[in-house]
Coordinates of C-alpha atoms and ligand atoms in Angstrom, one line a residue:
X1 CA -5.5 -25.2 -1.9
X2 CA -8.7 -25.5 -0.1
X3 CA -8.7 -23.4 3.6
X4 CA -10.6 -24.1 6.3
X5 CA -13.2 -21.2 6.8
X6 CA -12.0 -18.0 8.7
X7 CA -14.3 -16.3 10.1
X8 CA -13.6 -13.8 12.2
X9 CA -13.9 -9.6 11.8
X10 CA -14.0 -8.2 8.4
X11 CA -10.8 -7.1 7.2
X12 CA -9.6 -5.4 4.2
X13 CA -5.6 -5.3 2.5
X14 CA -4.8 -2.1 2.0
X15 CA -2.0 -2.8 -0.8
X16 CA -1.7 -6.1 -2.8
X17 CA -0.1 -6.0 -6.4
X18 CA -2.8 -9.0 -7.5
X19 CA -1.7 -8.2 -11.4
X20 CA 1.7 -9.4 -10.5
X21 CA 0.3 -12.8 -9.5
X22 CA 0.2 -15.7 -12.0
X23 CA -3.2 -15.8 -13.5
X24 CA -3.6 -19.6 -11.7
X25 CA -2.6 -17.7 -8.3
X26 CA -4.7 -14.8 -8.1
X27 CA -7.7 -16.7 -9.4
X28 CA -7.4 -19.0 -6.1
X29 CA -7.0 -15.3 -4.0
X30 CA -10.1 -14.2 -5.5
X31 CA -11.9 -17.4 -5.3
X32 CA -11.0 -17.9 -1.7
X33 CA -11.5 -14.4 -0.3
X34 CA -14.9 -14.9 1.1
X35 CA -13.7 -17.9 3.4
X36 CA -10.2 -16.1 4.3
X37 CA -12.3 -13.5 6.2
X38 CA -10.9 -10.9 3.9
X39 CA -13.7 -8.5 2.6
X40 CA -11.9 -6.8 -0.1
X41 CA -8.0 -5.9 -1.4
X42 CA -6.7 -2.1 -2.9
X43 CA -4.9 -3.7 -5.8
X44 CA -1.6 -0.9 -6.6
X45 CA -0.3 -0.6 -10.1
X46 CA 3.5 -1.0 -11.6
X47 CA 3.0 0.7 -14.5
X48 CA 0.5 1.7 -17.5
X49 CA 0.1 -2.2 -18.2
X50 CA -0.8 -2.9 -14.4
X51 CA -2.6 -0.4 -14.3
X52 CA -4.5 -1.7 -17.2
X53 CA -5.0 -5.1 -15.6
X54 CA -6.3 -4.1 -12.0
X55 CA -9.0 -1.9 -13.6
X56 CA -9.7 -5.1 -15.5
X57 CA -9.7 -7.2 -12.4
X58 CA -11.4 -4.7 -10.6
X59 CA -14.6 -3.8 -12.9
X60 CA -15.0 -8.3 -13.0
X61 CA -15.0 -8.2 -9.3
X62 CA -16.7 -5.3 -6.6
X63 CA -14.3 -6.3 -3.7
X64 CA -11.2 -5.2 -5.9
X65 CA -10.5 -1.7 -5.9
X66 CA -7.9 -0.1 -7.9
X67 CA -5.1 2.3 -7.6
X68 CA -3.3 3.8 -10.4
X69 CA 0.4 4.8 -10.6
X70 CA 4.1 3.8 -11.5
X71 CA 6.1 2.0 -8.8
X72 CA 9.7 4.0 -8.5
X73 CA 12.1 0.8 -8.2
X74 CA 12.1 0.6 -11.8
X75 CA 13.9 2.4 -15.0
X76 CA 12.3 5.6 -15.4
X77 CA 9.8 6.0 -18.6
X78 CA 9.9 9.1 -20.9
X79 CA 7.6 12.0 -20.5
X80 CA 5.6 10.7 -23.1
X81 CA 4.9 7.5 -21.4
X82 CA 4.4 8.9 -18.0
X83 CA 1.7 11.4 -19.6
X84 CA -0.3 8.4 -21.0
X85 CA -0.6 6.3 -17.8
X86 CA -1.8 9.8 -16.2
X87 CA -4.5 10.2 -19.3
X88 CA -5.4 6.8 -18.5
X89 CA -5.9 8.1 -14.6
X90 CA -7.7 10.8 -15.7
X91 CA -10.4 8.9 -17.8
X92 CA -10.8 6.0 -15.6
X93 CA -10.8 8.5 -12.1
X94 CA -14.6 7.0 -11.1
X95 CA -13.0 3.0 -11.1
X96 CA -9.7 4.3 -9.0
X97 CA -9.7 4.5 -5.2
X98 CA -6.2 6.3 -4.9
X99 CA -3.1 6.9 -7.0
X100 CA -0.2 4.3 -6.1
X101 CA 2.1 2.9 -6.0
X102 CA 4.1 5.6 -6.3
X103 CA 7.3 7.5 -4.6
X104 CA 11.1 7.4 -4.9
X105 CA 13.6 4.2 -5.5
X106 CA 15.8 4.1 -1.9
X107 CA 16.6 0.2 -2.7
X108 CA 17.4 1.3 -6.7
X109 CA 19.6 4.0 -5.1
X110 CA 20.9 1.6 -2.6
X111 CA 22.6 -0.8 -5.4
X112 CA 23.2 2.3 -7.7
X113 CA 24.1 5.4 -5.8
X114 CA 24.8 7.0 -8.8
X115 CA 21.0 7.3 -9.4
X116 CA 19.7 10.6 -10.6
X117 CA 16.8 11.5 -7.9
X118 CA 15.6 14.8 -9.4
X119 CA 14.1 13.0 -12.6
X120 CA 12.3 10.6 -9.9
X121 CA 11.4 13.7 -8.0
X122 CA 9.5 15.3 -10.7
X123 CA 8.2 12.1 -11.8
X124 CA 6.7 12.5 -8.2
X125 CA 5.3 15.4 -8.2
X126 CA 3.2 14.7 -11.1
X127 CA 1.3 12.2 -9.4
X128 CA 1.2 14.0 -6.1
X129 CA -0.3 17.1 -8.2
X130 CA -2.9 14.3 -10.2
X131 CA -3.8 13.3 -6.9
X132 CA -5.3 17.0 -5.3
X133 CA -6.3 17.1 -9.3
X134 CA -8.7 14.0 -9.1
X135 CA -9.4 14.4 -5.3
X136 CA -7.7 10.8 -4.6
X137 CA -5.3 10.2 -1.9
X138 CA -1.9 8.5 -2.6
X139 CA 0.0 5.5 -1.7
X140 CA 3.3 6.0 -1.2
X141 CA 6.7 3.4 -1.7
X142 CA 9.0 6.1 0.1
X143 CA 11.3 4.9 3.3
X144 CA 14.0 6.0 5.2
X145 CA 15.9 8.7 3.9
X146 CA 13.8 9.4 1.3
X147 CA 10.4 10.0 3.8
X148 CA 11.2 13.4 4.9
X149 CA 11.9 14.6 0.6
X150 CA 8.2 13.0 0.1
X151 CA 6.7 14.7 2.9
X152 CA 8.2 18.0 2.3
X153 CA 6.6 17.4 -1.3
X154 CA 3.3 16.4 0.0
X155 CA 3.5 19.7 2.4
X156 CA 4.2 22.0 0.0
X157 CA 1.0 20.6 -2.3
X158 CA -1.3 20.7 0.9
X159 CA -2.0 16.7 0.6
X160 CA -3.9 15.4 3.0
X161 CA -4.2 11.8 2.3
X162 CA -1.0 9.9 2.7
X163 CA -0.4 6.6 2.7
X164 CA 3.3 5.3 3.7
X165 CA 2.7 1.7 3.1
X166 CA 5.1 -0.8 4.6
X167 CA 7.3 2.0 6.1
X168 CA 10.4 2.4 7.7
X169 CA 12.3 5.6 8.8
X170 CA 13.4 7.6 11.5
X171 CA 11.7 8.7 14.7
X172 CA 11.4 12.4 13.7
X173 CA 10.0 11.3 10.5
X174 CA 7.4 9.2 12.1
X175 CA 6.5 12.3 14.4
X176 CA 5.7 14.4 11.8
X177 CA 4.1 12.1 9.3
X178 CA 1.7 11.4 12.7
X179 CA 1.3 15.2 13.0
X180 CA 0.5 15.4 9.3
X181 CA -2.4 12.6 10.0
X182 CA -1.0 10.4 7.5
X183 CA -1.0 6.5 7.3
X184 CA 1.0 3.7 7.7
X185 CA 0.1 0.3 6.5
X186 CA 2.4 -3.2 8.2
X187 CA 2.9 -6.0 6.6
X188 CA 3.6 -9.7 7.9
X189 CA 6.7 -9.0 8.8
X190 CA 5.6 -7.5 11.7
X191 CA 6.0 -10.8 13.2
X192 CA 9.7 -11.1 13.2
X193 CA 10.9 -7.1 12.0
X194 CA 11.1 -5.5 15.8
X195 CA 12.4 -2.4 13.5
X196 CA 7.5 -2.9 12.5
X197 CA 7.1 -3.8 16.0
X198 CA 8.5 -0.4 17.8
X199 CA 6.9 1.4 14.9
X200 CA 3.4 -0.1 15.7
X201 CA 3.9 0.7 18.8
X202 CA 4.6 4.3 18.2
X203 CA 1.8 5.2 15.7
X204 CA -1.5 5.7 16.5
X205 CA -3.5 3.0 16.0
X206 CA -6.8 5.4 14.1
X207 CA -3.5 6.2 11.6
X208 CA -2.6 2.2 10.6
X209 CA -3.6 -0.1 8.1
X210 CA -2.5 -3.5 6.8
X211 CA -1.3 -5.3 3.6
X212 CA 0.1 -7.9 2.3
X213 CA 2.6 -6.3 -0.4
X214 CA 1.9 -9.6 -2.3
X215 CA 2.7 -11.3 -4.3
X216 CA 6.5 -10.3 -2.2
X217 CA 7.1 -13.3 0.3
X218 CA 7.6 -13.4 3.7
X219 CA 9.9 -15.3 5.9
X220 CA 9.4 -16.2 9.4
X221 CA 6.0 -18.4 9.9
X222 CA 5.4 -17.5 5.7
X223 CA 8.5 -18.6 4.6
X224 CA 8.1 -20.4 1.1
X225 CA 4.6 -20.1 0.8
X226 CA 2.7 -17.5 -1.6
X227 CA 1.5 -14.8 -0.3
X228 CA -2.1 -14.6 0.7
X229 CA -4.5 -12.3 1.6
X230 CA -5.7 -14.7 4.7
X231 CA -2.0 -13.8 6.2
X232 CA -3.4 -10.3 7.3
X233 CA -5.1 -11.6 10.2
X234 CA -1.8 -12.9 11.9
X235 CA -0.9 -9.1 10.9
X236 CA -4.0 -7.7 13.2
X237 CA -3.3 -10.3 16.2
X238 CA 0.2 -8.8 16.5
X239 CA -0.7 -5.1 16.3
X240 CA -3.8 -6.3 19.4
X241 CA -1.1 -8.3 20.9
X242 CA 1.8 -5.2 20.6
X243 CA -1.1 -2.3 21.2
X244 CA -2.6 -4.6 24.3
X245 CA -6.1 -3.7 23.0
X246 CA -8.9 -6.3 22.5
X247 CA -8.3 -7.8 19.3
X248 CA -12.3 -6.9 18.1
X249 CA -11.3 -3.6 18.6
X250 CA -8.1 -3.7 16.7
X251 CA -10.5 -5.1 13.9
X252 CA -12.7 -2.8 13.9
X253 CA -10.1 0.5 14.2
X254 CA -8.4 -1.0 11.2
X255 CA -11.5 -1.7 9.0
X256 CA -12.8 1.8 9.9
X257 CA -9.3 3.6 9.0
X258 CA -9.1 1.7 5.7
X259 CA -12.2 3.4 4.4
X260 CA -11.9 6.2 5.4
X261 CA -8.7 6.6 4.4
X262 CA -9.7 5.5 0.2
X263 CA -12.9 7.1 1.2
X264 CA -14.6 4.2 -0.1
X265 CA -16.7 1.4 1.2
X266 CA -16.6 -2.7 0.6
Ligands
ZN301 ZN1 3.8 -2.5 -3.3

């Protein structure tokens, strides 16, 4: 698919699984990057294997930064698994921008309320410990009733730099993760979730980033096409549009927040 050149302020998405994309796909993302206006991508991990890949995918290309962690909709591994994938974190802490994706499984729980949460909780708490360990902040799958457990977690470990990407919760939540200085990242459903849209409103605008979540698809104006980095633009003009700020300066805000959220530069 060839695009027509975008060019307008630099932007960066702030979580993207690219190891999840077919090898066919992500090679067009990362050929097409440059002319989607899209300077560089925080690539999460699944697991020990994705974890694996994106610092693969990463050390090939400087605009890929990776984050290392194991995503909590998924089966549980044993202790023994869990302690290689943090090894791995450990030795590869100079090619990592953050631990993620990481948190608790409210959809898992939602189709399985049976679900044991203290094993996920500890599982947690590892990586929110590895994180102050390594000095990296953390990216966080954690939404609605499950927010306030992670932030008492992160509170009781001092963390400072929080990421709630593609959140959802309640208002009291939002209050104090905005006290806490954390971040929120919004993904293209912002154009058609009002649930995003009176959240963006809400948040401070030095305390948002944006993502893509891909290779997850979107409905509205996205539906049935893959999902590109180049959609995170639409993302900004609705956060300039919803915020009534010049779009430049929305640009700008959000470029400035991403690094210096990952601490890290593009
Ligand atoms: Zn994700």
């Amino acid at each position: 698919m060839k695009m027509a050149k975008i060019d307008p302020y630099p932007i960066i998405d702030a979580h993207i699984h690219l190891d999840l994309y077919d090898s066919e796909e992500r090679k067009e993302i990362l050929g097409s990057l440059e002319e989607s206006g899209v300077e560089g991508l925080v690539s999460v991990s699944f697991h020990l294997e994705s974890c694996m890949k994106n610092l693969e995918i990463s050390k090939r290309d400087p605009k890929i930064k990776s984050a290392f962690g194991f995503h909590p909709e998924q089966p549980l591994v044993s202790e023994a698994e869990l302690e290689k994938l943090i090894s791995f974190s450990r030795r590869n802490k100079h090619d990592m921008v953050a631990i993620g994706e990481v948190g608790l499984p409210y959809y898992s729980r939602m189709e399985n309320p049976s679900l044991q949460m203290e094993p996920y909780i500890e599982c947690l708490k590892a990586f929110i410990q590895l994180s102050n360990e390594l000095g990296k902040p953390i990216v966080l799958h954690s939404v609605y009733d499950d927010a306030p457990v992670v932030c008492d977690l992160l509170e009781q470990e001092s963390v400072e730099r929080a990421h709630f990407h593609w959140f959802k919760g309640d208002t009291k939540t939002i209050q104090r993760m905005q006290e806490n200085g954390y971040y929120i990242s919004v993904t293209p459903d912002i154009l058609y979730e009002k649930e995003i849209q009176d959240l963006v409103q809400d948040y401070p605008l030095s305390q948002i980033m944006v993502e893509t979540d891909g290779p997850w698809r979107f409905d509205g104006p996205f539906a049935g096409k893959m999902t590109h980095p180049v959609c995170i633009h639409k993302v900004v003009e609705e956060i300039s549009t919803l915020k009534r700020q010049p779009l430049q300066e929305v640009y700008e805000q959000l470029y400035t927040n991403t690094q210096n959220f990952f601490k890290c530069s593009w």
